[in-house]
Short mmCIF file of C-alpha atoms in Angstrom, two decimals:
data_model
loop_
_atom_site.label_atom_id
_atom_site.label_comp_id
_atom_site.label_asym_id
_atom_site.label_seq_id
_atom_site.Cartn_x
_atom_site.Cartn_y
_atom_site.Cartn_z
CA GLY A 75 -12.99 1.26 -11.73
CA GLN A 76 -12.60 0.72 -7.92
CA SER A 77 -13.36 2.93 -5.03
CA LEU A 78 -13.12 2.29 -1.20
CA GLU A 79 -14.55 4.36 1.60
CA GLN A 80 -13.31 4.37 5.22
CA PRO A 81 -13.29 7.03 7.98
CA SER A 82 -10.39 9.39 8.10
CA GLU A 83 -9.78 9.30 11.74
CA VAL A 84 -10.94 7.37 14.79
CA THR A 85 -9.81 7.92 18.36
CA ALA A 86 -10.19 5.39 21.40
CA VAL A 87 -8.68 4.78 24.61
CA GLU A 88 -6.25 2.03 25.80
CA GLY A 89 -7.91 -1.20 26.44
CA ALA A 90 -10.92 -0.35 24.44
CA ILE A 91 -12.24 -2.20 21.30
CA VAL A 92 -12.49 -0.18 17.86
CA GLN A 93 -13.97 -1.03 14.53
CA ILE A 94 -12.70 0.51 11.37
CA ASN A 95 -15.24 0.07 8.43
CA CYS A 96 -14.51 -0.13 4.75
CA THR A 97 -17.15 -0.03 1.87
CA TYR A 98 -16.04 -0.63 -1.51
CA GLN A 99 -17.28 -0.53 -5.14
CA THR A 100 -15.47 -2.39 -7.65
CA SER A 101 -16.16 -3.99 -11.31
CA GLY A 102 -14.93 -7.15 -9.94
CA PHE A 103 -13.96 -8.44 -6.50
CA TYR A 104 -11.58 -11.14 -5.38
CA GLY A 105 -10.73 -10.27 -1.70
CA LEU A 106 -10.39 -7.48 0.91
CA SER A 107 -6.90 -6.63 2.72
CA TRP A 108 -6.02 -4.57 5.72
CA TYR A 109 -2.64 -2.92 6.24
CA GLN A 110 -1.06 -1.07 9.07
CA GLN A 111 1.40 1.92 8.68
CA HIS A 112 2.89 3.73 11.53
CA ASP A 113 4.27 7.23 10.76
CA GLY A 114 7.37 7.19 8.82
CA GLY A 115 7.10 3.46 8.35
CA ALA A 116 6.19 0.92 5.67
CA PRO A 117 2.65 -0.43 5.26
CA THR A 118 2.55 -3.90 6.71
CA PHE A 119 -0.02 -6.69 5.92
CA LEU A 120 -2.58 -7.52 8.56
CA SER A 121 -5.23 -9.72 6.94
CA TYR A 122 -7.01 -10.88 3.94
CA ASN A 123 -10.72 -12.01 3.45
CA ALA A 124 -11.84 -13.67 0.39
CA LEU A 125 -14.90 -15.32 1.88
CA ASP A 126 -17.62 -14.00 4.18
CA GLY A 127 -17.07 -14.04 7.79
CA LEU A 128 -14.71 -13.17 10.51
CA GLU A 129 -11.01 -13.91 10.41
CA GLU A 130 -9.19 -13.68 13.64
CA THR A 131 -5.48 -13.15 14.28
CA GLY A 132 -4.79 -12.40 17.85
CA ARG A 133 -6.14 -9.14 18.98
CA PHE A 134 -7.00 -8.15 15.38
CA SER A 135 -10.00 -9.54 13.58
CA SER A 136 -11.28 -8.65 9.95
CA PHE A 137 -14.74 -9.30 8.63
CA LEU A 138 -16.17 -9.43 5.10
CA SER A 139 -19.64 -9.29 3.63
CA ARG A 140 -19.57 -9.78 -0.08
CA SER A 141 -23.15 -9.12 -0.52
CA ASP A 142 -22.98 -5.78 1.18
CA SER A 143 -19.62 -4.84 -0.45
CA TYR A 144 -18.41 -4.08 3.25
CA GLY A 145 -15.68 -5.13 5.56
CA TYR A 146 -14.20 -4.08 8.86
CA LEU A 147 -11.13 -4.41 10.90
CA LEU A 148 -11.64 -5.04 14.78
CA LEU A 149 -8.86 -4.15 17.22
CA GLN A 150 -9.36 -5.41 20.75
CA GLU A 151 -7.53 -4.55 23.90
CA LEU A 152 -6.07 -1.50 22.27
CA GLN A 153 -2.54 -0.52 23.05
CA MET A 154 -0.74 2.83 22.51
CA LYS A 155 1.45 0.91 19.74
CA ASP A 156 -1.78 0.53 17.81
CA SER A 157 -1.80 4.29 17.02
CA ALA A 158 -1.14 4.16 13.10
CA SER A 159 -3.02 4.46 9.90
CA TYR A 160 -5.14 1.51 8.61
CA PHE A 161 -5.75 0.90 4.97
CA CYS A 162 -8.18 -1.38 3.41
CA ALA A 163 -7.55 -2.62 -0.09
CA VAL A 164 -9.44 -4.65 -2.75
CA SER A 165 -8.16 -7.12 -5.20
CA PRO A 166 -10.11 -6.82 -8.16
CA ASN A 167 -11.01 -9.89 -10.22
CA ASN A 168 -9.55 -8.97 -13.52
CA ALA A 169 -6.45 -9.14 -15.42
CA GLY A 170 -3.54 -7.90 -13.51
CA ASN A 171 -5.08 -8.30 -10.19
CA MET A 172 -3.37 -5.44 -8.34
CA LEU A 173 -4.45 -4.00 -4.96
CA THR A 174 -6.33 -0.72 -4.95
CA PHE A 175 -6.14 1.08 -1.44
CA GLY A 176 -8.51 3.14 0.42
CA GLY A 177 -7.59 6.68 1.79
CA GLY A 178 -6.54 5.15 5.23
CA THR A 179 -8.08 5.61 8.78
CA ARG A 180 -5.69 7.26 11.32
CA LEU A 181 -6.38 5.77 14.63
CA MET A 182 -5.26 7.56 17.77
CA VAL A 183 -5.04 5.49 21.04
CA LYS A 184 -5.18 7.58 24.16
CA PRO A 185 -4.22 6.66 27.77
CA GLU B 154 13.93 -5.03 8.25
CA THR B 155 10.88 -5.74 6.08
CA GLY B 156 12.40 -7.72 3.46
CA VAL B 157 12.17 -5.19 0.85
CA THR B 158 14.93 -2.55 0.85
CA GLN B 159 14.59 1.07 -0.80
CA THR B 160 17.28 3.58 -1.26
CA PRO B 161 17.82 6.32 -0.69
CA ARG B 162 15.44 6.98 2.31
CA HIS B 163 15.19 10.90 1.52
CA LEU B 164 16.05 12.56 -1.70
CA VAL B 165 15.87 16.34 -2.50
CA MET B 166 16.13 17.24 -6.32
CA GLY B 167 15.82 20.16 -8.50
CA MET B 168 13.37 20.15 -11.22
CA THR B 169 16.11 19.87 -13.97
CA ASN B 170 17.89 16.90 -12.10
CA LYS B 171 17.87 13.20 -12.99
CA LYS B 172 17.81 10.68 -10.31
CA SER B 173 16.91 7.02 -9.63
CA LEU B 174 15.11 5.22 -6.78
CA LYS B 175 16.23 1.72 -6.10
CA CYS B 176 14.19 -1.30 -4.52
CA GLU B 177 15.46 -4.69 -3.75
CA GLN B 178 13.73 -7.77 -2.58
CA HIS B 179 15.09 -11.25 -1.68
CA LEU B 180 11.74 -12.96 -0.68
CA GLY B 181 11.45 -14.95 -3.98
CA HIS B 182 8.47 -12.86 -5.05
CA ASN B 183 7.42 -12.73 -8.77
CA ALA B 184 5.64 -9.27 -8.85
CA MET B 185 7.04 -5.87 -7.84
CA TYR B 186 5.19 -2.61 -7.60
CA TRP B 187 5.96 1.27 -7.36
CA TYR B 188 3.14 3.13 -5.36
CA LYS B 189 3.03 6.89 -4.70
CA GLN B 190 1.85 8.03 -1.27
CA SER B 191 0.80 11.78 -0.93
CA ALA B 192 -0.71 13.46 1.98
CA LYS B 193 -4.38 12.83 2.38
CA LYS B 194 -4.71 10.74 -0.66
CA PRO B 195 -4.92 6.90 -1.16
CA LEU B 196 -1.89 4.96 -2.20
CA GLU B 197 -1.76 5.45 -6.06
CA LEU B 198 -0.44 2.41 -8.09
CA MET B 199 2.14 3.54 -10.52
CA PHE B 200 3.73 0.52 -12.15
CA VAL B 201 3.68 -3.27 -11.82
CA TYR B 202 6.10 -5.83 -13.03
CA SER B 203 5.24 -9.48 -13.11
CA LEU B 204 7.98 -11.95 -13.85
CA GLU B 205 10.03 -8.80 -15.00
CA GLU B 206 7.42 -7.82 -17.59
CA ARG B 207 5.53 -4.53 -17.00
CA VAL B 208 1.78 -5.16 -16.87
CA GLU B 209 0.50 -1.86 -15.66
CA ASN B 210 1.24 1.65 -16.42
CA ASN B 211 -1.66 3.45 -14.92
CA SER B 212 -1.27 6.74 -17.00
CA VAL B 213 1.87 7.89 -15.16
CA PRO B 214 3.68 10.80 -16.69
CA SER B 215 6.62 9.87 -18.84
CA ARG B 216 8.96 11.88 -16.42
CA PHE B 217 8.69 8.60 -14.42
CA SER B 218 10.45 5.59 -15.97
CA PRO B 219 10.63 2.28 -14.38
CA GLU B 220 13.20 -0.51 -14.96
CA CYS B 221 13.24 -4.11 -13.80
CA PRO B 222 16.49 -5.83 -14.71
CA ASN B 223 15.56 -8.94 -12.78
CA SER B 224 13.06 -10.27 -10.46
CA SER B 225 14.84 -8.99 -7.28
CA HIS B 226 15.36 -5.40 -8.49
CA LEU B 227 13.25 -2.47 -9.41
CA PHE B 228 14.21 1.14 -10.19
CA LEU B 229 12.29 4.26 -10.85
CA HIS B 230 14.02 6.81 -12.91
CA LEU B 231 12.99 10.45 -12.41
CA HIS B 232 13.56 13.27 -14.76
CA THR B 233 12.30 16.81 -14.95
CA LEU B 234 9.99 16.41 -12.04
CA GLN B 235 7.48 18.83 -10.78
CA PRO B 236 6.83 20.31 -7.21
CA GLU B 237 3.71 18.18 -7.19
CA ASP B 238 5.64 15.05 -7.55
CA SER B 239 6.96 15.45 -3.90
CA ALA B 240 5.65 12.41 -2.16
CA LEU B 241 6.67 9.19 -0.40
CA TYR B 242 7.44 6.52 -3.09
CA LEU B 243 6.91 2.95 -1.94
CA CYS B 244 7.98 -0.11 -3.49
CA ALA B 245 6.31 -3.46 -2.84
CA SER B 246 6.64 -7.14 -3.79
CA SER B 247 4.36 -9.97 -3.70
CA GLN B 248 4.04 -13.71 -4.76
CA ASP B 249 0.34 -13.42 -5.50
CA GLY B 250 -0.88 -10.29 -7.14
CA ARG B 251 -4.34 -10.70 -5.79
CA GLY B 252 -2.84 -9.95 -2.32
CA VAL B 253 -3.76 -13.32 -0.70
CA GLY B 254 -0.51 -13.56 1.09
CA GLY B 255 0.08 -9.81 1.36
CA TYR B 256 2.10 -7.14 -0.34
CA THR B 257 5.59 -6.59 1.37
CA PHE B 258 6.38 -2.88 1.41
CA GLY B 259 9.77 -1.09 1.64
CA SER B 260 10.07 1.82 4.02
CA GLY B 261 9.89 4.23 1.09
CA THR B 262 11.84 7.12 -0.47
CA ARG B 263 10.59 10.57 0.75
CA LEU B 264 11.22 12.76 -2.39
CA THR B 265 11.11 16.52 -2.28
CA VAL B 266 11.24 18.32 -5.61
CA VAL B 267 12.44 22.01 -5.30
#
Protein backbone atom coordinates (compact mmCIF):
# COMPACT_ATOMS: atom_id res chain seq x y z
CA GLY A 1 0.00 0.00 0.00
CA GLN A 2 0.89 3.66 0.10
CA SER A 3 1.30 6.12 2.98
CA LEU A 4 2.26 9.78 3.01
CA GLU A 5 3.33 12.00 5.89
CA GLN A 6 3.15 15.78 5.95
CA PRO A 7 2.84 18.27 8.81
CA SER A 8 -0.72 19.04 9.83
CA GLU A 9 -0.23 22.80 10.26
CA VAL A 10 2.28 25.49 9.34
CA THR A 11 2.13 29.20 10.17
CA ALA A 12 4.13 31.93 8.46
CA VAL A 13 3.99 35.68 7.90
CA GLU A 14 3.33 37.61 4.74
CA GLY A 15 6.38 37.93 2.52
CA ALA A 16 8.14 34.98 4.09
CA ILE A 17 9.19 31.64 2.59
CA VAL A 18 7.67 28.38 3.78
CA GLN A 19 8.52 24.77 2.98
CA ILE A 20 5.99 21.95 3.33
CA ASN A 21 7.58 18.52 3.47
CA CYS A 22 6.16 15.21 2.35
CA THR A 23 7.60 11.75 2.89
CA TYR A 24 6.06 8.72 1.32
CA GLN A 25 6.13 4.95 1.37
CA THR A 26 4.79 3.15 -1.63
CA SER A 27 5.14 -0.23 -3.24
CA GLY A 28 5.74 1.49 -6.57
CA PHE A 29 6.28 5.10 -7.49
CA TYR A 30 5.67 7.13 -10.61
CA GLY A 31 5.47 10.75 -9.45
CA LEU A 32 4.66 13.24 -6.69
CA SER A 33 1.97 15.91 -7.05
CA TRP A 34 0.88 18.88 -4.99
CA TYR A 35 -2.62 20.32 -4.68
CA GLN A 36 -4.01 23.44 -3.00
CA GLN A 37 -7.44 23.61 -1.42
CA HIS A 38 -9.03 26.72 0.04
CA ASP A 39 -11.78 26.31 2.62
CA GLY A 40 -15.00 25.38 0.85
CA GLY A 41 -13.24 25.03 -2.48
CA ALA A 42 -12.02 22.32 -4.81
CA PRO A 43 -8.46 20.97 -4.66
CA THR A 44 -6.48 22.54 -7.50
CA PHE A 45 -3.41 21.07 -9.13
CA LEU A 46 -0.12 22.90 -8.46
CA SER A 47 2.76 20.74 -9.64
CA TYR A 48 4.01 17.32 -10.61
CA ASN A 49 7.52 15.83 -10.21
CA ALA A 50 8.53 12.54 -11.76
CA LEU A 51 12.30 13.17 -11.73
CA ASP A 52 14.65 14.29 -8.98
CA GLY A 53 15.17 18.00 -8.65
CA LEU A 54 13.38 21.29 -8.36
CA GLU A 55 10.51 22.45 -10.55
CA GLU A 56 9.67 26.15 -10.37
CA THR A 57 6.37 27.76 -11.28
CA GLY A 58 6.25 31.39 -10.27
CA ARG A 59 6.27 31.78 -6.49
CA PHE A 60 5.82 28.03 -5.99
CA SER A 61 8.48 25.36 -6.42
CA SER A 62 8.35 21.62 -5.86
CA PHE A 63 11.25 19.30 -5.14
CA LEU A 64 11.60 15.54 -5.33
CA SER A 65 14.24 13.09 -4.13
CA ARG A 66 13.27 9.60 -5.22
CA SER A 67 16.12 7.96 -3.31
CA ASP A 68 14.90 9.55 -0.06
CA SER A 69 11.18 9.09 -0.82
CA TYR A 70 10.84 12.76 -0.01
CA GLY A 71 9.56 15.92 -1.57
CA TYR A 72 8.60 19.42 -0.61
CA LEU A 73 6.57 22.38 -1.78
CA LEU A 74 8.26 25.76 -1.41
CA LEU A 75 6.15 28.90 -1.33
CA GLN A 76 7.94 32.23 -1.64
CA GLU A 77 6.79 35.80 -1.06
CA LEU A 78 3.82 34.54 0.89
CA GLN A 79 0.52 36.32 0.43
CA MET A 80 -2.62 36.17 2.56
CA LYS A 81 -4.40 34.35 -0.26
CA ASP A 82 -1.93 31.47 0.11
CA SER A 83 -3.69 30.47 3.34
CA ALA A 84 -5.10 27.08 2.40
CA SER A 85 -4.52 23.36 2.79
CA TYR A 86 -1.80 21.76 0.70
CA PHE A 87 -1.83 18.06 -0.18
CA CYS A 88 0.93 15.91 -1.56
CA ALA A 89 -0.10 12.89 -3.61
CA VAL A 90 1.78 9.95 -5.08
CA SER A 91 1.11 8.14 -8.30
CA PRO A 92 1.92 4.47 -7.75
CA ASN A 93 3.46 2.62 -10.64
CA ASN A 94 1.00 -0.21 -10.82
CA ALA A 95 -2.17 -1.13 -12.63
CA GLY A 96 -4.72 1.61 -12.34
CA ASN A 97 -2.24 4.32 -11.38
CA MET A 98 -4.53 6.37 -9.16
CA LEU A 99 -3.41 9.17 -6.89
CA THR A 100 -3.09 8.55 -3.15
CA PHE A 101 -3.23 11.71 -1.04
CA GLY A 102 -1.56 12.75 2.18
CA GLY A 103 -3.56 14.19 5.05
CA GLY A 104 -2.86 17.77 4.05
CA THR A 105 -0.99 20.68 5.63
CA ARG A 106 -2.99 23.69 6.70
CA LEU A 107 -1.00 26.85 6.00
CA MET A 108 -1.95 30.03 7.85
CA VAL A 109 -0.38 33.23 6.58
CA LYS A 110 -0.43 36.09 9.08
CA PRO A 111 0.06 39.80 8.40
CA GLU B 1 -15.58 27.49 -12.71
CA THR B 2 -13.28 24.47 -12.50
CA GLY B 3 -14.32 22.48 -15.59
CA VAL B 4 -15.85 19.81 -13.38
CA THR B 5 -19.35 20.56 -12.14
CA GLN B 6 -20.97 18.80 -9.21
CA THR B 7 -24.57 18.98 -8.09
CA PRO B 8 -26.00 19.48 -5.59
CA ARG B 9 -23.51 21.56 -3.57
CA HIS B 10 -25.21 20.63 -0.31
CA LEU B 11 -27.40 17.66 0.57
CA VAL B 12 -29.10 16.65 3.79
CA MET B 13 -30.68 13.23 3.80
CA GLY B 14 -32.18 10.79 6.24
CA MET B 15 -30.80 7.30 6.68
CA THR B 16 -33.67 5.74 4.75
CA ASN B 17 -33.53 8.13 1.78
CA LYS B 18 -32.20 7.49 -1.70
CA LYS B 19 -30.36 10.29 -3.44
CA SER B 20 -27.84 10.73 -6.24
CA LEU B 21 -24.82 12.97 -6.69
CA LYS B 22 -24.01 14.15 -10.17
CA CYS B 23 -20.70 15.08 -11.76
CA GLU B 24 -20.09 16.45 -15.24
CA GLN B 25 -16.89 17.29 -17.13
CA HIS B 26 -16.38 18.64 -20.62
CA LEU B 27 -12.59 18.63 -20.59
CA GLY B 28 -12.27 15.59 -22.83
CA HIS B 29 -10.75 13.57 -20.00
CA ASN B 30 -10.83 9.79 -20.09
CA ALA B 31 -10.93 9.03 -16.37
CA MET B 32 -13.31 10.13 -13.64
CA TYR B 33 -13.12 9.59 -9.89
CA TRP B 34 -15.14 9.81 -6.70
CA TYR B 35 -13.23 10.83 -3.55
CA LYS B 36 -14.51 11.18 0.00
CA GLN B 37 -13.07 13.96 2.18
CA SER B 38 -13.74 13.78 5.91
CA ALA B 39 -12.44 16.14 8.55
CA LYS B 40 -8.84 15.44 9.53
CA LYS B 41 -8.52 12.46 7.17
CA PRO B 42 -6.79 12.14 3.81
CA LEU B 43 -8.80 12.18 0.64
CA GLU B 44 -10.10 8.64 0.18
CA LEU B 45 -10.48 7.21 -3.30
CA MET B 46 -13.84 5.51 -3.70
CA PHE B 47 -14.31 4.71 -7.37
CA VAL B 48 -12.47 5.13 -10.65
CA TYR B 49 -13.83 4.93 -14.16
CA SER B 50 -11.48 4.83 -17.11
CA LEU B 51 -13.08 5.01 -20.54
CA GLU B 52 -16.42 4.38 -18.84
CA GLU B 53 -15.29 1.12 -17.24
CA ARG B 54 -14.89 0.82 -13.50
CA VAL B 55 -11.32 -0.08 -12.59
CA GLU B 56 -11.23 0.44 -8.82
CA ASN B 57 -13.73 -0.26 -6.08
CA ASN B 58 -11.56 0.20 -3.03
CA SER B 59 -13.83 -1.77 -0.70
CA VAL B 60 -16.55 0.85 -0.57
CA PRO B 61 -19.80 -0.23 1.16
CA SER B 62 -22.57 -1.27 -1.19
CA ARG B 63 -24.76 1.59 0.00
CA PHE B 64 -22.65 3.67 -2.42
CA SER B 65 -23.25 2.77 -6.06
CA PRO B 66 -21.48 4.56 -8.93
CA GLU B 67 -22.69 4.92 -12.48
CA CYS B 68 -20.84 6.25 -15.52
CA PRO B 69 -23.20 6.41 -18.52
CA ASN B 70 -20.63 8.18 -20.74
CA SER B 71 -17.20 9.77 -20.51
CA SER B 72 -18.61 13.14 -19.43
CA HIS B 73 -20.95 12.10 -16.64
CA LEU B 74 -20.54 10.30 -13.35
CA PHE B 75 -23.12 9.60 -10.68
CA LEU B 76 -22.95 8.36 -7.11
CA HIS B 77 -26.18 6.76 -5.95
CA LEU B 78 -26.73 6.79 -2.20
CA HIS B 79 -29.01 4.45 -0.27
CA THR B 80 -29.46 3.70 3.42
CA LEU B 81 -26.49 5.80 4.50
CA GLN B 82 -25.10 6.10 8.01
CA PRO B 83 -24.25 9.29 9.94
CA GLU B 84 -20.54 8.49 9.54
CA ASP B 85 -21.00 8.86 5.78
CA SER B 86 -21.40 12.60 6.28
CA ALA B 87 -18.50 14.18 4.38
CA LEU B 88 -17.51 16.19 1.33
CA TYR B 89 -17.76 14.06 -1.80
CA LEU B 90 -15.44 15.20 -4.56
CA CYS B 91 -15.52 14.26 -8.20
CA ALA B 92 -12.39 14.57 -10.32
CA SER B 93 -11.33 13.88 -13.87
CA SER B 94 -8.00 13.44 -15.61
CA GLN B 95 -6.50 12.63 -18.95
CA ASP B 96 -3.69 10.64 -17.36
CA GLY B 97 -4.43 8.42 -14.36
CA ARG B 98 -0.89 8.90 -13.08
CA GLY B 99 -1.59 12.57 -12.48
CA VAL B 100 1.03 14.00 -14.84
CA GLY B 101 -1.28 16.75 -16.01
CA GLY B 102 -3.13 16.95 -12.74
CA TYR B 103 -6.56 15.92 -11.65
CA THR B 104 -9.34 18.51 -12.06
CA PHE B 105 -11.69 18.48 -9.09
CA GLY B 106 -15.21 19.73 -8.74
CA SER B 107 -16.22 21.84 -5.74
CA GLY B 108 -17.84 18.84 -4.10
CA THR B 109 -21.14 17.93 -2.52
CA ARG B 110 -21.34 18.50 1.23
CA LEU B 111 -23.42 15.57 2.45
CA THR B 112 -25.02 15.42 5.87
CA VAL B 113 -26.78 12.23 6.95
CA VAL B 114 -29.28 12.70 9.77
